[in-house]
Amino acid sequence: CNASENLYQPVMYYWDIECLSIEENVFPTSDKCPVIQISYLVTHGDNELKRGVLCLNETPGNDIYESFESEAKLLTRFGQTILEWEPDALAGFNSNNFDMPYVIDRMKVLGIHHFASRFTKRKNFCMDYKRYFKSSKQFGTKEVTKYTSYGFVMFDFFETIKSDVT
């Protein structure tokens, strides 16, 4: 008997965004700078279910690339992929402190935030985030992002690495 066959195999949605700064040598800000690409990978246990790259404007490539004429359409499609796959967890690298807040803020700027609020598995519940500062003698003061997200876990590899490098 293979014990791993009896374990629950989660559906994972790994993702990352790329933004375009509108000013040279200035870090992009969500109030002005567009999301130009979102890449994602969906797995069920060890099995890859889907991979894709959502791109602003026409992007040549193979069948994993989808191109969109507007940022609003790109972000809407991103949300649709989350809703289609109903993952147990969204996972990325610095996704909790940068990527997801950036996407939600861009959706607010573009007037499509109602769609971001549906990034949950529960009807009539909304996803959003709040930032606050946490202090301790050991680690000092740091900014923390807390989500209201019903039905899946927000997992950030960067937070894990920062908290325990061993």
CSV table of C-alpha atoms in Angstrom, one decimal:
chain,number,residue,atom,x,y,z
A,1,CYS,CA,0.0,0.0,0.0
A,2,ASN,CA,1.4,3.4,-1.0
A,3,ALA,CA,0.6,5.8,1.8
A,4,SER,CA,0.9,8.9,-0.4
A,5,GLU,CA,-2.0,7.6,-2.6
A,6,ASN,CA,-4.3,8.0,0.5
A,7,LEU,CA,-3.2,11.6,1.2
A,8,TYR,CA,-5.2,14.6,-0.1
A,9,GLN,CA,-3.7,16.1,-3.2
A,10,PRO,CA,-4.3,19.8,-3.2
A,11,VAL,CA,-4.9,21.9,-6.3
A,12,MET,CA,-2.2,24.6,-6.3
A,13,TYR,CA,-2.2,27.8,-8.4
A,14,TYR,CA,1.3,29.2,-8.7
A,15,TRP,CA,1.6,32.7,-10.2
A,16,ASP,CA,3.7,35.8,-10.7
A,17,ILE,CA,3.1,39.2,-12.3
A,18,GLU,CA,5.2,41.6,-14.2
A,19,CYS,CA,4.6,45.4,-14.2
A,20,LEU,CA,5.7,48.2,-16.4
A,21,SER,CA,7.1,51.3,-14.7
A,22,ILE,CA,6.0,54.4,-16.6
A,23,GLU,CA,9.1,56.3,-15.4
A,24,GLU,CA,12.6,55.1,-16.0
A,25,ASN,CA,14.4,53.8,-12.9
A,26,VAL,CA,11.3,54.2,-10.7
A,27,PHE,CA,9.7,51.1,-9.1
A,28,PRO,CA,6.2,50.6,-10.5
A,29,THR,CA,3.2,51.8,-8.4
A,30,SER,CA,-0.3,50.3,-8.7
A,31,ASP,CA,-1.9,53.7,-9.0
A,32,LYS,CA,-0.2,54.4,-12.4
A,33,CYS,CA,1.7,51.4,-13.7
A,34,PRO,CA,0.0,48.6,-15.6
A,35,VAL,CA,0.3,44.8,-15.1
A,36,ILE,CA,1.7,43.6,-18.5
A,37,GLN,CA,2.1,39.9,-17.8
A,38,ILE,CA,0.8,37.2,-15.4
A,39,SER,CA,2.2,33.7,-15.6
A,40,TYR,CA,0.6,30.8,-13.8
A,41,LEU,CA,0.8,27.0,-13.3
A,42,VAL,CA,-2.0,24.9,-11.9
A,43,THR,CA,-1.1,21.5,-10.4
A,44,HIS,CA,-3.0,18.7,-8.7
A,45,GLY,CA,-0.6,16.9,-6.4
A,46,ASP,CA,2.4,16.2,-8.7
A,47,ASN,CA,0.4,16.5,-11.9
A,48,GLU,CA,0.5,19.6,-14.0
A,49,LEU,CA,-3.0,20.6,-15.1
A,50,LYS,CA,-2.4,23.9,-16.9
A,51,ARG,CA,0.2,26.5,-17.5
A,52,GLY,CA,-0.3,29.9,-19.1
A,53,VAL,CA,1.1,33.4,-19.7
A,54,LEU,CA,-1.4,36.2,-19.9
A,55,CYS,CA,0.1,39.2,-21.9
A,56,LEU,CA,-0.8,42.7,-22.5
A,57,ASN,CA,-0.9,43.4,-26.3
A,58,GLU,CA,0.1,40.9,-29.0
A,59,THR,CA,2.8,38.4,-27.8
A,60,PRO,CA,4.2,35.8,-30.2
A,61,GLY,CA,4.6,32.3,-28.7
A,62,ASN,CA,3.1,28.9,-28.4
A,63,ASP,CA,-0.3,27.9,-27.2
A,64,ILE,CA,0.4,28.8,-23.5
A,65,TYR,CA,0.3,32.6,-24.3
A,66,GLU,CA,-2.9,34.6,-24.4
A,67,SER,CA,-2.8,38.2,-25.5
A,68,PHE,CA,-5.2,41.0,-24.5
A,69,GLU,CA,-5.8,44.4,-25.9
A,70,SER,CA,-6.3,46.0,-22.5
A,71,GLU,CA,-5.1,45.5,-19.0
A,72,ALA,CA,-8.7,45.2,-17.7
A,73,LYS,CA,-9.2,42.2,-20.0
A,74,LEU,CA,-5.9,40.7,-18.9
A,75,LEU,CA,-6.8,41.0,-15.2
A,76,THR,CA,-10.3,39.8,-15.8
A,77,ARG,CA,-8.9,36.6,-17.5
A,78,PHE,CA,-6.5,36.1,-14.6
A,79,GLY,CA,-9.5,36.2,-12.2
A,80,GLN,CA,-11.4,33.8,-14.4
A,81,THR,CA,-8.5,31.3,-14.3
A,82,ILE,CA,-8.6,31.3,-10.5
A,83,LEU,CA,-12.4,30.8,-10.5
A,84,GLU,CA,-12.1,28.0,-13.2
A,85,TRP,CA,-9.6,25.9,-11.3
A,86,GLU,CA,-10.9,26.6,-7.8
A,87,PRO,CA,-7.4,26.1,-6.2
A,88,ASP,CA,-6.9,25.1,-2.6
A,89,ALA,CA,-4.0,27.6,-2.5
A,90,LEU,CA,-2.6,30.5,-4.4
A,91,ALA,CA,1.2,30.5,-4.2
A,92,GLY,CA,3.9,32.8,-5.3
A,93,PHE,CA,7.1,34.6,-4.4
A,94,ASN,CA,6.3,37.9,-2.6
A,95,SER,CA,2.7,37.4,-3.9
A,96,ASN,CA,1.1,38.3,-0.5
A,97,ASN,CA,2.9,41.6,-0.1
A,98,PHE,CA,3.2,42.7,-3.7
A,99,ASP,CA,1.5,40.7,-6.4
A,100,MET,CA,-2.0,40.3,-5.0
A,101,PRO,CA,-2.3,43.8,-3.5
A,102,TYR,CA,-1.0,45.2,-6.9
A,103,VAL,CA,-3.6,43.2,-8.8
A,104,ILE,CA,-6.4,44.2,-6.5
A,105,ASP,CA,-5.3,47.9,-6.6
A,106,ARG,CA,-5.1,47.9,-10.4
A,107,MET,CA,-8.6,46.4,-10.6
A,108,LYS,CA,-9.8,49.2,-8.4
A,109,VAL,CA,-8.1,51.8,-10.7
A,110,LEU,CA,-9.6,50.2,-13.8
A,111,GLY,CA,-13.1,49.9,-12.2
A,112,ILE,CA,-13.2,46.1,-12.2
A,113,HIS,CA,-12.6,45.5,-8.5
A,114,HIS,CA,-16.0,43.8,-8.2
A,115,PHE,CA,-14.3,40.9,-10.0
A,116,ALA,CA,-11.4,40.7,-7.6
A,117,SER,CA,-13.8,40.5,-4.7
A,118,ARG,CA,-15.0,37.1,-6.1
A,119,PHE,CA,-11.5,35.5,-5.7
A,120,THR,CA,-13.1,33.2,-3.1
A,121,LYS,CA,-14.8,29.8,-3.1
A,122,ARG,CA,-17.7,31.2,-1.0
A,123,LYS,CA,-20.6,33.1,-2.5
A,124,ASN,CA,-21.4,36.5,-1.1
A,125,PHE,CA,-17.9,36.8,0.5
A,126,CYS,CA,-15.3,39.2,-0.7
A,127,MET,CA,-11.5,39.1,-1.0
A,128,ASP,CA,-9.6,42.1,0.1
A,129,TYR,CA,-6.5,43.0,2.1
A,130,LYS,CA,-5.3,45.4,4.8
A,131,ARG,CA,-1.8,46.5,5.6
A,132,TYR,CA,-0.6,47.1,9.1
A,133,PHE,CA,2.7,47.3,11.0
A,134,LYS,CA,3.9,44.6,13.4
A,135,SER,CA,6.6,45.1,16.0
A,136,SER,CA,8.7,42.9,18.1
A,137,LYS,CA,12.1,43.2,19.9
A,138,GLN,CA,13.5,40.3,18.0
A,139,PHE,CA,12.5,41.4,14.4
A,140,GLY,CA,11.8,45.1,14.7
A,141,THR,CA,8.9,46.7,12.8
A,142,LYS,CA,7.7,45.3,9.6
A,143,GLU,CA,4.7,45.8,7.3
A,144,VAL,CA,2.3,42.9,7.2
A,145,THR,CA,-0.5,42.2,4.6
A,146,LYS,CA,-3.6,40.4,5.9
A,147,TYR,CA,-6.2,39.0,3.5
A,148,THR,CA,-9.8,38.1,3.9
A,149,SER,CA,-9.9,35.2,1.5
A,150,TYR,CA,-12.5,32.4,1.9
A,151,GLY,CA,-11.9,29.0,0.6
A,152,PHE,CA,-8.2,28.9,-0.2
A,153,VAL,CA,-4.8,29.6,1.4
A,154,MET,CA,-2.6,32.4,0.3
A,155,PHE,CA,1.0,31.0,0.4
A,156,ASP,CA,4.0,33.2,-0.1
A,157,PHE,CA,7.4,31.4,-0.5
A,158,PHE,CA,9.2,34.7,0.2
A,159,GLU,CA,7.6,35.0,3.6
A,160,THR,CA,8.6,31.4,4.4
A,161,ILE,CA,12.2,31.9,3.4
A,162,LYS,CA,12.5,35.2,5.3
A,163,SER,CA,11.0,33.6,8.5
A,164,ASP,CA,13.3,30.6,8.7
A,165,VAL,CA,16.3,30.2,6.3
A,166,THR,CA,17.2,26.8,7.9
